[in-house]
Amino acid sequence: MHIINEISNLRLQIDALRKNGQPIALVPTMGALHDGHVTLIREAQKITDNVIVSIFVNPAQFNQKDDLQNYPRTLVQDSEKLSAIQVPLVWAPAVSAIYPKGFSTSMAISGLDQNLCGATRPGHFDGVILIVAKLFNQTGADIAFFGEKDYQQLAIIRQMAHDLDFDIDIRGVPTVRNENGLALSSRNALLTDQQYSDAHALPRALQNAANSIKNGQNIDSAIAKARETILNAGFKNIDYLDLVDAKTLNILKKWNGEEARLLVAAFIGTIRLIDNISIK
Ligand code: AMP
């Protein structure tokens, strides 16, 4: 396995990979790898041996300095995990390799970012699309894998790739959860044991609200009940808990059987967790 941190070297290694005639698949991550990431990589490996995993904690998408500083960084353990599952190439650039002195370009998405994380983390998705567009260009990947855990991110990346004519196939992978339903997340590593245990209220509240909505309960009251459960379980506050159209991400006040998604972001202590569930 090659761990690369210079763009010139990345290009050479990708040219070498391409010699086997198989497509290049990219799995972008911010590291602190868990089984959710490994699932994305396994999905990529069903299609090609040429899987590139990028590990980059992207400052441009953090709107809180503390969150960026505290984000877990575990490159040594990550490398061991990736080597064990036969990933041939890890792209782990320094911040200065991605945003060298004089870097002057920004990107902005509109529409799909008006609700949910887009509304509560201003500028976050502009930073996400900037790094993802750069990774697409740097790797020339044919396919890229993203988790549905970051549902709004997946929708926005699809839109950006379409708008900018990237010739890349974007695949979404269902959320990987622990045996008690909690979505795996690098941020779970920052929780105390008590917080980790309390955090399980999040998927349970989502599931209950989804069931109620499917059974015809009024959306506002299903959401109010879920909010109460989450706050009573020890979450400090809820950034949002909304039902949206699965494609447009517009907030739904009534559910008429269309494909919809119930999404939540909530703080437990200082840690912000997100989750979502499909309703159809
Ligand atoms: P991150 O390192 O958190 O930026 O995540 C890198 C990629 O892994 C993103 O496409 C995430 O949506 C995806 N991912 C993170 N957690 C999970 C999970 N529990 N299940 C599926 N995909 C995930």
PDB file of C-alpha atoms and ligand atoms in Angstrom:
ATOM      1  CA  MET A   1       0.000   0.000   0.000  1.00  0.00           C
ATOM      2  CA  HIS A   2       1.265   3.464  -0.909  1.00  0.00           C
ATOM      3  CA  ILE A   3       0.538   6.423   1.332  1.00  0.00           C
ATOM      4  CA  ILE A   4       0.954   9.523  -0.767  1.00  0.00           C
ATOM      5  CA  ASN A   5       1.057  13.156   0.304  1.00  0.00           C
ATOM      6  CA  GLU A   6       2.373  14.935  -2.783  1.00  0.00           C
ATOM      7  CA  ILE A   7       0.105  15.605  -5.756  1.00  0.00           C
ATOM      8  CA  SER A   8       2.860  14.828  -8.295  1.00  0.00           C
ATOM      9  CA  ASN A   9       3.398  11.436  -6.713  1.00  0.00           C
ATOM     10  CA  LEU A  10      -0.371  10.793  -6.620  1.00  0.00           C
ATOM     11  CA  ARG A  11      -0.566  11.216 -10.395  1.00  0.00           C
ATOM     12  CA  LEU A  12       2.300   8.745 -10.971  1.00  0.00           C
ATOM     13  CA  GLN A  13       0.705   6.169  -8.689  1.00  0.00           C
ATOM     14  CA  ILE A  14      -2.700   6.529 -10.347  1.00  0.00           C
ATOM     15  CA  ASP A  15      -1.131   6.098 -13.802  1.00  0.00           C
ATOM     16  CA  ALA A  16       0.453   2.886 -12.508  1.00  0.00           C
ATOM     17  CA  LEU A  17      -2.888   1.646 -11.116  1.00  0.00           C
ATOM     18  CA  ARG A  18      -4.664   2.338 -14.401  1.00  0.00           C
ATOM     19  CA  LYS A  19      -2.378  -0.120 -16.206  1.00  0.00           C
ATOM     20  CA  ASN A  20      -4.580  -3.045 -15.064  1.00  0.00           C
ATOM     21  CA  GLY A  21      -7.450  -1.576 -17.118  1.00  0.00           C
ATOM     22  CA  GLN A  22      -9.814  -1.384 -14.157  1.00  0.00           C
ATOM     23  CA  PRO A  23     -11.673   1.778 -13.153  1.00  0.00           C
ATOM     24  CA  ILE A  24     -10.438   4.072 -10.395  1.00  0.00           C
ATOM     25  CA  ALA A  25     -12.744   4.295  -7.375  1.00  0.00           C
ATOM     26  CA  LEU A  26     -12.412   7.037  -4.805  1.00  0.00           C
ATOM     27  CA  VAL A  27     -13.584   6.886  -1.189  1.00  0.00           C
ATOM     28  CA  PRO A  28     -13.138  10.335   0.369  1.00  0.00           C
ATOM     29  CA  THR A  29     -12.843  10.388   4.176  1.00  0.00           C
ATOM     30  CA  MET A  30     -11.606  12.549   7.000  1.00  0.00           C
ATOM     31  CA  GLY A  31      -9.958   9.555   8.655  1.00  0.00           C
ATOM     32  CA  ALA A  32     -10.584   8.110  12.140  1.00  0.00           C
ATOM     33  CA  LEU A  33     -11.806   5.176  10.126  1.00  0.00           C
ATOM     34  CA  HIS A  34     -14.571   2.889  11.367  1.00  0.00           C
ATOM     35  CA  ASP A  35     -16.677   0.128   9.865  1.00  0.00           C
ATOM     36  CA  GLY A  36     -18.841   2.659   8.024  1.00  0.00           C
ATOM     37  CA  HIS A  37     -15.813   3.751   6.020  1.00  0.00           C
ATOM     38  CA  VAL A  38     -14.736   0.130   5.579  1.00  0.00           C
ATOM     39  CA  THR A  39     -18.168  -0.671   4.138  1.00  0.00           C
ATOM     40  CA  LEU A  40     -17.744   2.070   1.531  1.00  0.00           C
ATOM     41  CA  ILE A  41     -14.340   0.630   0.632  1.00  0.00           C
ATOM     42  CA  ARG A  42     -15.753  -2.915   0.393  1.00  0.00           C
ATOM     43  CA  GLU A  43     -18.463  -1.639  -1.960  1.00  0.00           C
ATOM     44  CA  ALA A  44     -15.752  -0.063  -4.118  1.00  0.00           C
ATOM     45  CA  GLN A  45     -13.749  -3.290  -4.056  1.00  0.00           C
ATOM     46  CA  LYS A  46     -16.728  -5.176  -5.515  1.00  0.00           C
ATOM     47  CA  ILE A  47     -16.122  -3.141  -8.680  1.00  0.00           C
ATOM     48  CA  THR A  48     -12.387  -2.584  -8.881  1.00  0.00           C
ATOM     49  CA  ASP A  49      -9.027  -3.298  -7.277  1.00  0.00           C
ATOM     50  CA  ASN A  50      -8.065   0.322  -7.895  1.00  0.00           C
ATOM     51  CA  VAL A  51      -9.501   1.899  -4.765  1.00  0.00           C
ATOM     52  CA  ILE A  52      -8.082   5.195  -3.554  1.00  0.00           C
ATOM     53  CA  VAL A  53      -8.973   6.259  -0.026  1.00  0.00           C
ATOM     54  CA  SER A  54      -8.376   9.903   0.725  1.00  0.00           C
ATOM     55  CA  ILE A  55      -7.831  11.054   4.285  1.00  0.00           C
ATOM     56  CA  PHE A  56      -8.038  14.784   4.734  1.00  0.00           C
ATOM     57  CA  VAL A  57      -9.591  16.817   7.537  1.00  0.00           C
ATOM     58  CA  ASN A  58     -10.768  19.691   5.400  1.00  0.00           C
ATOM     59  CA  PRO A  59     -10.529  23.039   7.214  1.00  0.00           C
ATOM     60  CA  ALA A  60     -12.780  24.689   4.607  1.00  0.00           C
ATOM     61  CA  GLN A  61     -15.826  22.742   5.773  1.00  0.00           C
ATOM     62  CA  PHE A  62     -15.491  23.423   9.505  1.00  0.00           C
ATOM     63  CA  ASN A  63     -17.316  26.466  10.760  1.00  0.00           C
ATOM     64  CA  GLN A  64     -16.159  26.028  14.384  1.00  0.00           C
ATOM     65  CA  LYS A  65     -12.454  26.268  15.188  1.00  0.00           C
ATOM     66  CA  ASP A  66     -12.786  23.913  18.181  1.00  0.00           C
ATOM     67  CA  ASP A  67     -14.542  21.280  16.096  1.00  0.00           C
ATOM     68  CA  LEU A  68     -11.669  21.329  13.587  1.00  0.00           C
ATOM     69  CA  GLN A  69      -9.027  21.178  16.306  1.00  0.00           C
ATOM     70  CA  ASN A  70     -10.763  18.372  18.225  1.00  0.00           C
ATOM     71  CA  TYR A  71     -11.572  16.250  15.180  1.00  0.00           C
ATOM     72  CA  PRO A  72      -9.941  12.832  15.759  1.00  0.00           C
ATOM     73  CA  ARG A  73      -6.777  12.228  13.728  1.00  0.00           C
ATOM     74  CA  THR A  74      -5.514   8.630  13.727  1.00  0.00           C
ATOM     75  CA  LEU A  75      -3.426   8.230  10.576  1.00  0.00           C
ATOM     76  CA  VAL A  76      -1.288   5.377  11.920  1.00  0.00           C
ATOM     77  CA  GLN A  77      -4.269   3.219  12.908  1.00  0.00           C
ATOM     78  CA  ASP A  78      -6.115   4.223   9.728  1.00  0.00           C
ATOM     79  CA  SER A  79      -3.175   3.110   7.605  1.00  0.00           C
ATOM     80  CA  GLU A  80      -3.078  -0.259   9.368  1.00  0.00           C
ATOM     81  CA  LYS A  81      -6.793  -0.783   8.724  1.00  0.00           C
ATOM     82  CA  LEU A  82      -6.463   0.139   5.056  1.00  0.00           C
ATOM     83  CA  SER A  83      -3.417  -2.030   4.561  1.00  0.00           C
ATOM     84  CA  ALA A  84      -5.246  -4.997   6.136  1.00  0.00           C
ATOM     85  CA  ILE A  85      -8.061  -4.706   3.585  1.00  0.00           C
ATOM     86  CA  GLN A  86      -5.692  -4.359   0.609  1.00  0.00           C
ATOM     87  CA  VAL A  87      -6.274  -0.749  -0.318  1.00  0.00           C
ATOM     88  CA  PRO A  88      -3.505   0.030  -2.827  1.00  0.00           C
ATOM     89  CA  LEU A  89      -3.405   3.813  -2.492  1.00  0.00           C
ATOM     90  CA  VAL A  90      -4.028   6.258   0.347  1.00  0.00           C
ATOM     91  CA  TRP A  91      -4.062   9.957  -0.473  1.00  0.00           C
ATOM     92  CA  ALA A  92      -3.267  11.810   2.747  1.00  0.00           C
ATOM     93  CA  PRO A  93      -2.147  15.321   1.830  1.00  0.00           C
ATOM     94  CA  ALA A  94      -1.180  18.063   4.280  1.00  0.00           C
ATOM     95  CA  VAL A  95      -3.392  21.157   4.391  1.00  0.00           C
ATOM     96  CA  SER A  96      -0.623  23.078   2.580  1.00  0.00           C
ATOM     97  CA  ALA A  97      -0.760  20.613  -0.330  1.00  0.00           C
ATOM     98  CA  ILE A  98      -4.490  21.179  -0.788  1.00  0.00           C
ATOM     99  CA  TYR A  99      -4.635  24.885  -0.010  1.00  0.00           C
ATOM    100  CA  PRO A 100      -1.152  26.232  -0.768  1.00  0.00           C
ATOM    101  CA  LYS A 101      -0.276  29.832  -0.022  1.00  0.00           C
ATOM    102  CA  GLY A 102      -2.145  32.037  -2.473  1.00  0.00           C
ATOM    103  CA  PHE A 103      -5.064  29.643  -2.926  1.00  0.00           C
ATOM    104  CA  SER A 104      -7.876  31.962  -4.011  1.00  0.00           C
ATOM    105  CA  THR A 105     -10.787  29.913  -5.321  1.00  0.00           C
ATOM    106  CA  SER A 106     -14.072  29.252  -3.594  1.00  0.00           C
ATOM    107  CA  MET A 107     -17.251  27.453  -4.601  1.00  0.00           C
ATOM    108  CA  ALA A 108     -20.852  27.881  -3.500  1.00  0.00           C
ATOM    109  CA  ILE A 109     -23.916  25.693  -3.733  1.00  0.00           C
ATOM    110  CA  SER A 110     -27.439  27.068  -3.564  1.00  0.00           C
ATOM    111  CA  GLY A 111     -30.877  25.540  -3.130  1.00  0.00           C
ATOM    112  CA  LEU A 112     -30.100  22.130  -1.674  1.00  0.00           C
ATOM    113  CA  ASP A 113     -28.230  23.755   1.200  1.00  0.00           C
ATOM    114  CA  GLN A 114     -31.057  25.992   2.401  1.00  0.00           C
ATOM    115  CA  ASN A 115     -32.256  23.628   5.163  1.00  0.00           C
ATOM    116  CA  LEU A 116     -30.784  21.108   7.606  1.00  0.00           C
ATOM    117  CA  CYS A 117     -26.962  21.229   7.970  1.00  0.00           C
ATOM    118  CA  GLY A 118     -26.802  23.906   5.269  1.00  0.00           C
ATOM    119  CA  ALA A 119     -28.849  26.255   7.441  1.00  0.00           C
ATOM    120  CA  THR A 120     -27.167  25.399  10.741  1.00  0.00           C
ATOM    121  CA  ARG A 121     -23.548  25.237   9.518  1.00  0.00           C
ATOM    122  CA  PRO A 122     -23.176  28.232   7.196  1.00  0.00           C
ATOM    123  CA  GLY A 123     -20.539  27.688   4.518  1.00  0.00           C
ATOM    124  CA  HIS A 124     -20.076  24.024   5.429  1.00  0.00           C
ATOM    125  CA  PHE A 125     -21.229  22.608   2.105  1.00  0.00           C
ATOM    126  CA  ASP A 126     -19.300  25.218   0.123  1.00  0.00           C
ATOM    127  CA  GLY A 127     -16.190  23.789   1.786  1.00  0.00           C
ATOM    128  CA  VAL A 128     -17.344  20.235   1.100  1.00  0.00           C
ATOM    129  CA  ILE A 129     -17.886  20.758  -2.616  1.00  0.00           C
ATOM    130  CA  LEU A 130     -14.569  22.564  -2.941  1.00  0.00           C
ATOM    131  CA  ILE A 131     -12.595  19.643  -1.524  1.00  0.00           C
ATOM    132  CA  VAL A 132     -14.658  17.019  -3.332  1.00  0.00           C
ATOM    133  CA  ALA A 133     -14.250  18.786  -6.679  1.00  0.00           C
ATOM    134  CA  LYS A 134     -10.512  18.965  -6.038  1.00  0.00           C
ATOM    135  CA  LEU A 135     -10.374  15.268  -5.150  1.00  0.00           C
ATOM    136  CA  PHE A 136     -12.316  14.374  -8.292  1.00  0.00           C
ATOM    137  CA  ASN A 137      -9.847  16.389 -10.382  1.00  0.00           C
ATOM    138  CA  GLN A 138      -6.766  15.124  -8.589  1.00  0.00           C
ATOM    139  CA  THR A 139      -7.669  11.464  -8.884  1.00  0.00           C
ATOM    140  CA  GLY A 140      -9.608  11.434 -12.158  1.00  0.00           C
ATOM    141  CA  ALA A 141     -11.760   8.797 -10.454  1.00  0.00           C
ATOM    142  CA  ASP A 142     -14.423   6.984 -12.461  1.00  0.00           C
ATOM    143  CA  ILE A 143     -16.580   6.162  -9.425  1.00  0.00           C
ATOM    144  CA  ALA A 144     -16.833   7.711  -5.974  1.00  0.00           C
ATOM    145  CA  PHE A 145     -18.533   6.349  -2.868  1.00  0.00           C
ATOM    146  CA  PHE A 146     -20.313   8.412  -0.216  1.00  0.00           C
ATOM    147  CA  GLY A 147     -22.421   7.432   2.787  1.00  0.00           C
ATOM    148  CA  GLU A 148     -26.130   8.115   3.147  1.00  0.00           C
ATOM    149  CA  LYS A 149     -25.314   8.952   6.747  1.00  0.00           C
ATOM    150  CA  ASP A 150     -24.418  12.395   5.364  1.00  0.00           C
ATOM    151  CA  TYR A 151     -27.569  12.499   3.288  1.00  0.00           C
ATOM    152  CA  GLN A 152     -27.597  16.201   2.433  1.00  0.00           C
ATOM    153  CA  GLN A 153     -23.899  16.023   1.560  1.00  0.00           C
ATOM    154  CA  LEU A 154     -24.554  13.151  -0.858  1.00  0.00           C
ATOM    155  CA  ALA A 155     -27.364  15.095  -2.571  1.00  0.00           C
ATOM    156  CA  ILE A 156     -25.211  18.217  -2.865  1.00  0.00           C
ATOM    157  CA  ILE A 157     -22.219  16.321  -4.242  1.00  0.00           C
ATOM    158  CA  ARG A 158     -24.428  14.684  -6.876  1.00  0.00           C
ATOM    159  CA  GLN A 159     -25.708  18.133  -7.854  1.00  0.00           C
ATOM    160  CA  MET A 160     -22.210  19.655  -7.972  1.00  0.00           C
ATOM    161  CA  ALA A 161     -20.845  16.778 -10.088  1.00  0.00           C
ATOM    162  CA  HIS A 162     -23.784  17.135 -12.473  1.00  0.00           C
ATOM    163  CA  ASP A 163     -23.515  20.927 -12.681  1.00  0.00           C
ATOM    164  CA  LEU A 164     -19.757  20.838 -13.342  1.00  0.00           C
ATOM    165  CA  ASP A 165     -19.950  17.929 -15.829  1.00  0.00           C
ATOM    166  CA  PHE A 166     -17.712  15.613 -13.845  1.00  0.00           C
ATOM    167  CA  ASP A 167     -17.638  12.310 -15.680  1.00  0.00           C
ATOM    168  CA  ILE A 168     -17.968  10.312 -12.494  1.00  0.00           C
ATOM    169  CA  ASP A 169     -20.449   7.783 -11.163  1.00  0.00           C
ATOM    170  CA  ILE A 170     -21.491   8.698  -7.616  1.00  0.00           C
ATOM    171  CA  ARG A 171     -22.722   5.856  -5.446  1.00  0.00           C
ATOM    172  CA  GLY A 172     -24.534   6.240  -2.136  1.00  0.00           C
ATOM    173  CA  VAL A 173     -24.081   3.567   0.537  1.00  0.00           C
ATOM    174  CA  PRO A 174     -26.682   2.955   3.304  1.00  0.00           C
ATOM    175  CA  THR A 175     -25.757   4.006   6.835  1.00  0.00           C
ATOM    176  CA  VAL A 176     -23.808   1.448   8.846  1.00  0.00           C
ATOM    177  CA  ARG A 177     -25.012   1.181  12.463  1.00  0.00           C
ATOM    178  CA  ASN A 178     -23.858  -0.617  15.585  1.00  0.00           C
ATOM    179  CA  GLU A 179     -25.916  -3.524  16.937  1.00  0.00           C
ATOM    180  CA  ASN A 180     -28.137  -1.057  18.827  1.00  0.00           C
ATOM    181  CA  GLY A 181     -28.848   1.167  15.859  1.00  0.00           C
ATOM    182  CA  LEU A 182     -26.432   4.037  16.509  1.00  0.00           C
ATOM    183  CA  ALA A 183     -24.905   5.292  13.258  1.00  0.00           C
ATOM    184  CA  LEU A 184     -21.134   4.783  13.232  1.00  0.00           C
ATOM    185  CA  SER A 185     -19.307   8.103  13.222  1.00  0.00           C
ATOM    186  CA  SER A 186     -15.763   9.302  13.815  1.00  0.00           C
ATOM    187  CA  ARG A 187     -17.278  11.729  16.327  1.00  0.00           C
ATOM    188  CA  ASN A 188     -18.563   8.821  18.481  1.00  0.00           C
ATOM    189  CA  ALA A 189     -14.951   8.400  19.615  1.00  0.00           C
ATOM    190  CA  LEU A 190     -15.207  11.798  21.327  1.00  0.00           C
ATOM    191  CA  LEU A 191     -18.179  10.756  23.519  1.00  0.00           C
ATOM    192  CA  THR A 192     -17.887   9.685  27.161  1.00  0.00           C
ATOM    193  CA  ASP A 193     -19.272   6.226  27.962  1.00  0.00           C
ATOM    194  CA  GLN A 194     -22.451   7.817  29.340  1.00  0.00           C
ATOM    195  CA  GLN A 195     -22.894  10.048  26.292  1.00  0.00           C
ATOM    196  CA  TYR A 196     -22.293   7.098  23.985  1.00  0.00           C
ATOM    197  CA  SER A 197     -24.995   5.155  25.747  1.00  0.00           C
ATOM    198  CA  ASP A 198     -27.405   8.156  25.745  1.00  0.00           C
ATOM    199  CA  ALA A 199     -26.741   8.763  22.039  1.00  0.00           C
ATOM    200  CA  HIS A 200     -28.720   5.627  21.173  1.00  0.00           C
ATOM    201  CA  ALA A 201     -31.886   7.661  21.794  1.00  0.00           C
ATOM    202  CA  LEU A 202     -31.259   9.426  18.483  1.00  0.00           C
ATOM    203  CA  PRO A 203     -31.886   6.523  16.063  1.00  0.00           C
ATOM    204  CA  ARG A 204     -34.676   5.194  18.294  1.00  0.00           C
ATOM    205  CA  ALA A 205     -36.499   8.530  18.260  1.00  0.00           C
ATOM    206  CA  LEU A 206     -36.066   8.777  14.479  1.00  0.00           C
ATOM    207  CA  GLN A 207     -37.410   5.271  13.946  1.00  0.00           C
ATOM    208  CA  ASN A 208     -40.424   5.877  16.198  1.00  0.00           C
ATOM    209  CA  ALA A 209     -41.230   9.167  14.478  1.00  0.00           C
ATOM    210  CA  ALA A 210     -40.864   7.525  11.050  1.00  0.00           C
ATOM    211  CA  ASN A 211     -43.278   4.760  12.082  1.00  0.00           C
ATOM    212  CA  SER A 212     -45.788   7.280  13.416  1.00  0.00           C
ATOM    213  CA  ILE A 213     -45.662   9.339  10.220  1.00  0.00           C
ATOM    214  CA  LYS A 214     -46.106   6.219   8.112  1.00  0.00           C
ATOM    215  CA  ASN A 215     -49.105   5.333  10.272  1.00  0.00           C
ATOM    216  CA  GLY A 216     -50.691   8.648   9.418  1.00  0.00           C
ATOM    217  CA  GLN A 217     -49.735  10.718  12.451  1.00  0.00           C
ATOM    218  CA  ASN A 218     -49.410  14.441  11.923  1.00  0.00           C
ATOM    219  CA  ILE A 219     -45.761  15.335  11.147  1.00  0.00           C
ATOM    220  CA  ASP A 220     -45.505  18.170  13.661  1.00  0.00           C
ATOM    221  CA  SER A 221     -46.651  16.011  16.548  1.00  0.00           C
ATOM    222  CA  ALA A 222     -44.440  13.044  15.553  1.00  0.00           C
ATOM    223  CA  ILE A 223     -41.457  15.413  15.409  1.00  0.00           C
ATOM    224  CA  ALA A 224     -42.377  17.113  18.698  1.00  0.00           C
ATOM    225  CA  LYS A 225     -42.493  13.720  20.418  1.00  0.00           C
ATOM    226  CA  ALA A 226     -39.105  12.726  18.938  1.00  0.00           C
ATOM    227  CA  ARG A 227     -37.560  16.038  20.061  1.00  0.00           C
ATOM    228  CA  GLU A 228     -38.824  15.480  23.579  1.00  0.00           C
ATOM    229  CA  THR A 229     -37.399  11.934  23.682  1.00  0.00           C
ATOM    230  CA  ILE A 230     -34.005  13.124  22.424  1.00  0.00           C
ATOM    231  CA  LEU A 231     -33.747  15.998  24.902  1.00  0.00           C
ATOM    232  CA  ASN A 232     -34.915  13.806  27.802  1.00  0.00           C
ATOM    233  CA  ALA A 233     -32.225  11.262  26.907  1.00  0.00           C
ATOM    234  CA  GLY A 234     -29.466  13.793  27.635  1.00  0.00           C
ATOM    235  CA  PHE A 235     -28.947  15.689  24.375  1.00  0.00           C
ATOM    236  CA  LYS A 236     -28.297  19.361  25.034  1.00  0.00           C
ATOM    237  CA  ASN A 237     -30.034  20.808  22.016  1.00  0.00           C
ATOM    238  CA  ILE A 238     -31.337  19.913  18.592  1.00  0.00           C
ATOM    239  CA  ASP A 239     -30.102  21.815  15.539  1.00  0.00           C
ATOM    240  CA  TYR A 240     -32.929  20.429  13.424  1.00  0.00           C
ATOM    241  CA  LEU A 241     -35.262  17.501  13.130  1.00  0.00           C
ATOM    242  CA  ASP A 242     -37.126  17.730   9.843  1.00  0.00           C
ATOM    243  CA  LEU A 243     -38.938  15.622   7.303  1.00  0.00           C
ATOM    244  CA  VAL A 244     -37.874  16.540   3.759  1.00  0.00           C
ATOM    245  CA  ASP A 245     -38.562  15.399   0.229  1.00  0.00           C
ATOM    246  CA  ALA A 246     -35.825  12.844  -0.520  1.00  0.00           C
ATOM    247  CA  LYS A 247     -34.800  14.575  -3.782  1.00  0.00           C
ATOM    248  CA  THR A 248     -35.367  18.316  -3.343  1.00  0.00           C
ATOM    249  CA  LEU A 249     -34.692  18.349   0.425  1.00  0.00           C
ATOM    250  CA  ASN A 250     -37.634  20.746   0.791  1.00  0.00           C
ATOM    251  CA  ILE A 251     -39.330  20.508   4.181  1.00  0.00           C
ATOM    252  CA  LEU A 252     -42.587  18.533   4.165  1.00  0.00           C
ATOM    253  CA  LYS A 253     -45.472  19.553   6.381  1.00  0.00           C
ATOM    254  CA  LYS A 254     -47.655  16.721   5.116  1.00  0.00           C
ATOM    255  CA  TRP A 255     -46.609  13.288   3.942  1.00  0.00           C
ATOM    256  CA  ASN A 256     -48.456  11.977   0.886  1.00  0.00           C
ATOM    257  CA  GLY A 257     -46.481   8.779   0.396  1.00  0.00           C
ATOM    258  CA  GLU A 258     -43.636  10.361  -1.577  1.00  0.00           C
ATOM    259  CA  GLU A 259     -40.050   9.270  -0.895  1.00  0.00           C
ATOM    260  CA  ALA A 260     -39.032  11.299   2.127  1.00  0.00           C
ATOM    261  CA  ARG A 261     -36.231  11.474   4.648  1.00  0.00           C
ATOM    262  CA  LEU A 262     -36.321  12.316   8.318  1.00  0.00           C
ATOM    263  CA  LEU A 263     -33.056  13.958   9.378  1.00  0.00           C
ATOM    264  CA  VAL A 264     -31.679  15.090  12.697  1.00  0.00           C
ATOM    265  CA  ALA A 265     -28.649  16.927  14.075  1.00  0.00           C
ATOM    266  CA  ALA A 266     -28.295  17.212  17.834  1.00  0.00           C
ATOM    267  CA  PHE A 267     -25.627  18.051  20.384  1.00  0.00           C
ATOM    268  CA  ILE A 268     -24.692  15.689  23.151  1.00  0.00           C
ATOM    269  CA  GLY A 269     -22.332  17.728  25.314  1.00  0.00           C
ATOM    270  CA  THR A 270     -20.246  19.589  22.743  1.00  0.00           C
ATOM    271  CA  ILE A 271     -20.439  16.809  20.145  1.00  0.00           C
ATOM    272  CA  ARG A 272     -22.801  17.212  17.237  1.00  0.00           C
ATOM    273  CA  LEU A 273     -24.260  13.979  15.897  1.00  0.00           C
ATOM    274  CA  ILE A 274     -26.343  13.552  12.764  1.00  0.00           C
ATOM    275  CA  ASP A 275     -28.557  10.758  11.525  1.00  0.00           C
ATOM    276  CA  ASN A 276     -31.379  10.178   9.054  1.00  0.00           C
ATOM    277  CA  ILE A 277     -33.860   7.573   8.002  1.00  0.00           C
ATOM    278  CA  SER A 278     -35.875   6.913   4.881  1.00  0.00           C
ATOM    279  CA  ILE A 279     -39.665   7.101   4.822  1.00  0.00           C
ATOM    280  CA  LYS A 280     -41.459   5.596   1.852  1.00  0.00           C
TER     281      LYS A 280
HETATM  282  P1  AMP B   1     -16.185  11.238   7.087  1.00  0.00           P
HETATM  283  O1  AMP B   1     -14.839  10.654   7.330  1.00  0.00           O
HETATM  284  O2  AMP B   1     -17.042  11.321   8.317  1.00  0.00           O
HETATM  285  O3  AMP B   1     -16.129  12.526   6.302  1.00  0.00           O
HETATM  286  O4  AMP B   1     -16.940  10.211   6.161  1.00  0.00           O
HETATM  287  C1  AMP B   1     -16.393   9.769   4.952  1.00  0.00           C
HETATM  288  C2  AMP B   1     -17.453   9.057   4.177  1.00  0.00           C
HETATM  289  O5  AMP B   1     -17.928   7.950   4.947  1.00  0.00           O
HETATM  290  C3  AMP B   1     -18.679   9.941   3.889  1.00  0.00           C
HETATM  291  O6  AMP B   1     -19.148   9.656   2.579  1.00  0.00           O
HETATM  292  C4  AMP B   1     -19.660   9.501   4.942  1.00  0.00           C
HETATM  293  O7  AMP B   1     -21.008   9.696   4.571  1.00  0.00           O
HETATM  294  C5  AMP B   1     -19.327   8.021   5.050  1.00  0.00           C
HETATM  295  N1  AMP B   1     -19.768   7.498   6.349  1.00  0.00           N
HETATM  296  C6  AMP B   1     -19.454   7.968   7.577  1.00  0.00           C
HETATM  297  N2  AMP B   1     -20.083   7.261   8.520  1.00  0.00           N
HETATM  298  C7  AMP B   1     -20.827   6.324   7.863  1.00  0.00           C
HETATM  299  C8  AMP B   1     -21.722   5.280   8.286  1.00  0.00           C
HETATM  300  N3  AMP B   1     -22.004   5.057   9.573  1.00  0.00           N
HETATM  301  N4  AMP B   1     -22.302   4.528   7.332  1.00  0.00           N
HETATM  302  C9  AMP B   1     -22.050   4.745   6.011  1.00  0.00           C
HETATM  303  N5  AMP B   1     -21.214   5.702   5.563  1.00  0.00           N
HETATM  304  C10 AMP B   1     -20.621   6.476   6.474  1.00  0.00           C
END
